[in-house]
Amino acid sequence: MQEKITKDTLIGDILDRYPESARYFLAMGMHCLGCPASRGETVEQACMVHGVDCERLVAQLNLEF
């Protein structure tokens, strides 16, 4: 069984497991995906900074991956 992505999942963990997920983060304006600070953020933290609906993004990621 595949582990679900949650608002508490680290972005670095998502990118390591699903590199193609980068497009979702880039689309929300998160252009520093390679920097250690962004990889250590949770989905919820990144959404708060970029003004994105966290629940919607998590749902999209889980549908895709």
PDB file of C-alpha atoms in Angstrom:
ATOM      1  CA  MET A   1       0.000   0.000   0.000  1.00  0.00           C
ATOM      2  CA  GLN A   2       1.259   3.431  -0.976  1.00  0.00           C
ATOM      3  CA  GLU A   3       1.783   6.019   1.750  1.00  0.00           C
ATOM      4  CA  LYS A   4      -0.520   9.008   1.353  1.00  0.00           C
ATOM      5  CA  ILE A   5       0.798  12.534   1.079  1.00  0.00           C
ATOM      6  CA  THR A   6      -0.444  14.735   3.921  1.00  0.00           C
ATOM      7  CA  LYS A   7      -0.082  18.396   4.850  1.00  0.00           C
ATOM      8  CA  ASP A   8       2.764  17.302   7.150  1.00  0.00           C
ATOM      9  CA  THR A   9       4.761  15.507   4.440  1.00  0.00           C
ATOM     10  CA  LEU A  10       8.104  17.128   3.676  1.00  0.00           C
ATOM     11  CA  ILE A  11       8.419  18.515   0.180  1.00  0.00           C
ATOM     12  CA  GLY A  12      11.843  16.890  -0.166  1.00  0.00           C
ATOM     13  CA  ASP A  13      10.315  13.480   0.560  1.00  0.00           C
ATOM     14  CA  ILE A  14       7.632  14.029  -2.081  1.00  0.00           C
ATOM     15  CA  LEU A  15      10.189  15.135  -4.677  1.00  0.00           C
ATOM     16  CA  ASP A  16      12.457  12.175  -3.900  1.00  0.00           C
ATOM     17  CA  ARG A  17       9.583   9.722  -4.322  1.00  0.00           C
ATOM     18  CA  TYR A  18       7.776  11.517  -7.159  1.00  0.00           C
ATOM     19  CA  PRO A  19      10.166  13.822  -9.061  1.00  0.00           C
ATOM     20  CA  GLU A  20       7.420  14.637 -11.546  1.00  0.00           C
ATOM     21  CA  SER A  21       5.483  16.317  -8.703  1.00  0.00           C
ATOM     22  CA  ALA A  22       7.802  19.323  -9.064  1.00  0.00           C
ATOM     23  CA  ARG A  23       5.376  20.833 -11.581  1.00  0.00           C
ATOM     24  CA  TYR A  24       2.762  21.311  -8.842  1.00  0.00           C
ATOM     25  CA  PHE A  25       5.197  23.191  -6.631  1.00  0.00           C
ATOM     26  CA  LEU A  26       6.532  25.260  -9.521  1.00  0.00           C
ATOM     27  CA  ALA A  27       2.959  26.157 -10.518  1.00  0.00           C
ATOM     28  CA  MET A  28       2.325  27.588  -7.056  1.00  0.00           C
ATOM     29  CA  GLY A  29       5.387  29.829  -7.360  1.00  0.00           C
ATOM     30  CA  MET A  30       7.813  27.681  -5.405  1.00  0.00           C
ATOM     31  CA  HIS A  31      10.805  28.052  -7.727  1.00  0.00           C
ATOM     32  CA  CYS A  32      13.522  27.181  -5.200  1.00  0.00           C
ATOM     33  CA  LEU A  33      12.875  23.428  -5.075  1.00  0.00           C
ATOM     34  CA  GLY A  34      16.568  22.561  -4.996  1.00  0.00           C
ATOM     35  CA  CYS A  35      17.358  24.657  -1.952  1.00  0.00           C
ATOM     36  CA  PRO A  36      17.669  22.767   1.348  1.00  0.00           C
ATOM     37  CA  ALA A  37      15.249  25.088   3.144  1.00  0.00           C
ATOM     38  CA  SER A  38      12.383  24.413   0.737  1.00  0.00           C
ATOM     39  CA  ARG A  39      12.996  20.656   0.778  1.00  0.00           C
ATOM     40  CA  GLY A  40      12.641  20.710   4.569  1.00  0.00           C
ATOM     41  CA  GLU A  41       9.273  22.486   4.521  1.00  0.00           C
ATOM     42  CA  THR A  42       6.029  20.630   4.918  1.00  0.00           C
ATOM     43  CA  VAL A  43       3.337  20.950   2.279  1.00  0.00           C
ATOM     44  CA  GLU A  44       1.315  23.041   4.723  1.00  0.00           C
ATOM     45  CA  GLN A  45       4.197  25.464   5.365  1.00  0.00           C
ATOM     46  CA  ALA A  46       4.831  25.943   1.650  1.00  0.00           C
ATOM     47  CA  CYS A  47       1.147  26.513   0.971  1.00  0.00           C
ATOM     48  CA  MET A  48       0.929  29.133   3.717  1.00  0.00           C
ATOM     49  CA  VAL A  49       3.908  31.047   2.303  1.00  0.00           C
ATOM     50  CA  HIS A  50       2.608  30.883  -1.275  1.00  0.00           C
ATOM     51  CA  GLY A  51      -1.091  31.435  -0.549  1.00  0.00           C
ATOM     52  CA  VAL A  52      -2.228  28.051  -1.832  1.00  0.00           C
ATOM     53  CA  ASP A  53      -5.120  25.937  -0.530  1.00  0.00           C
ATOM     54  CA  CYS A  54      -3.279  23.125   1.242  1.00  0.00           C
ATOM     55  CA  GLU A  55      -6.135  20.611   1.258  1.00  0.00           C
ATOM     56  CA  ARG A  56      -6.665  21.075  -2.476  1.00  0.00           C
ATOM     57  CA  LEU A  57      -2.968  20.581  -3.279  1.00  0.00           C
ATOM     58  CA  VAL A  58      -2.747  17.471  -1.076  1.00  0.00           C
ATOM     59  CA  ALA A  59      -5.824  16.030  -2.815  1.00  0.00           C
ATOM     60  CA  GLN A  60      -4.309  16.720  -6.251  1.00  0.00           C
ATOM     61  CA  LEU A  61      -0.999  15.116  -5.301  1.00  0.00           C
ATOM     62  CA  ASN A  62      -2.720  12.014  -3.930  1.00  0.00           C
ATOM     63  CA  LEU A  63      -4.838  11.683  -7.075  1.00  0.00           C
ATOM     64  CA  GLU A  64      -1.776  11.927  -9.298  1.00  0.00           C
ATOM     65  CA  PHE A  65       0.655   9.899  -7.202  1.00  0.00           C
TER      66      PHE A  65
END
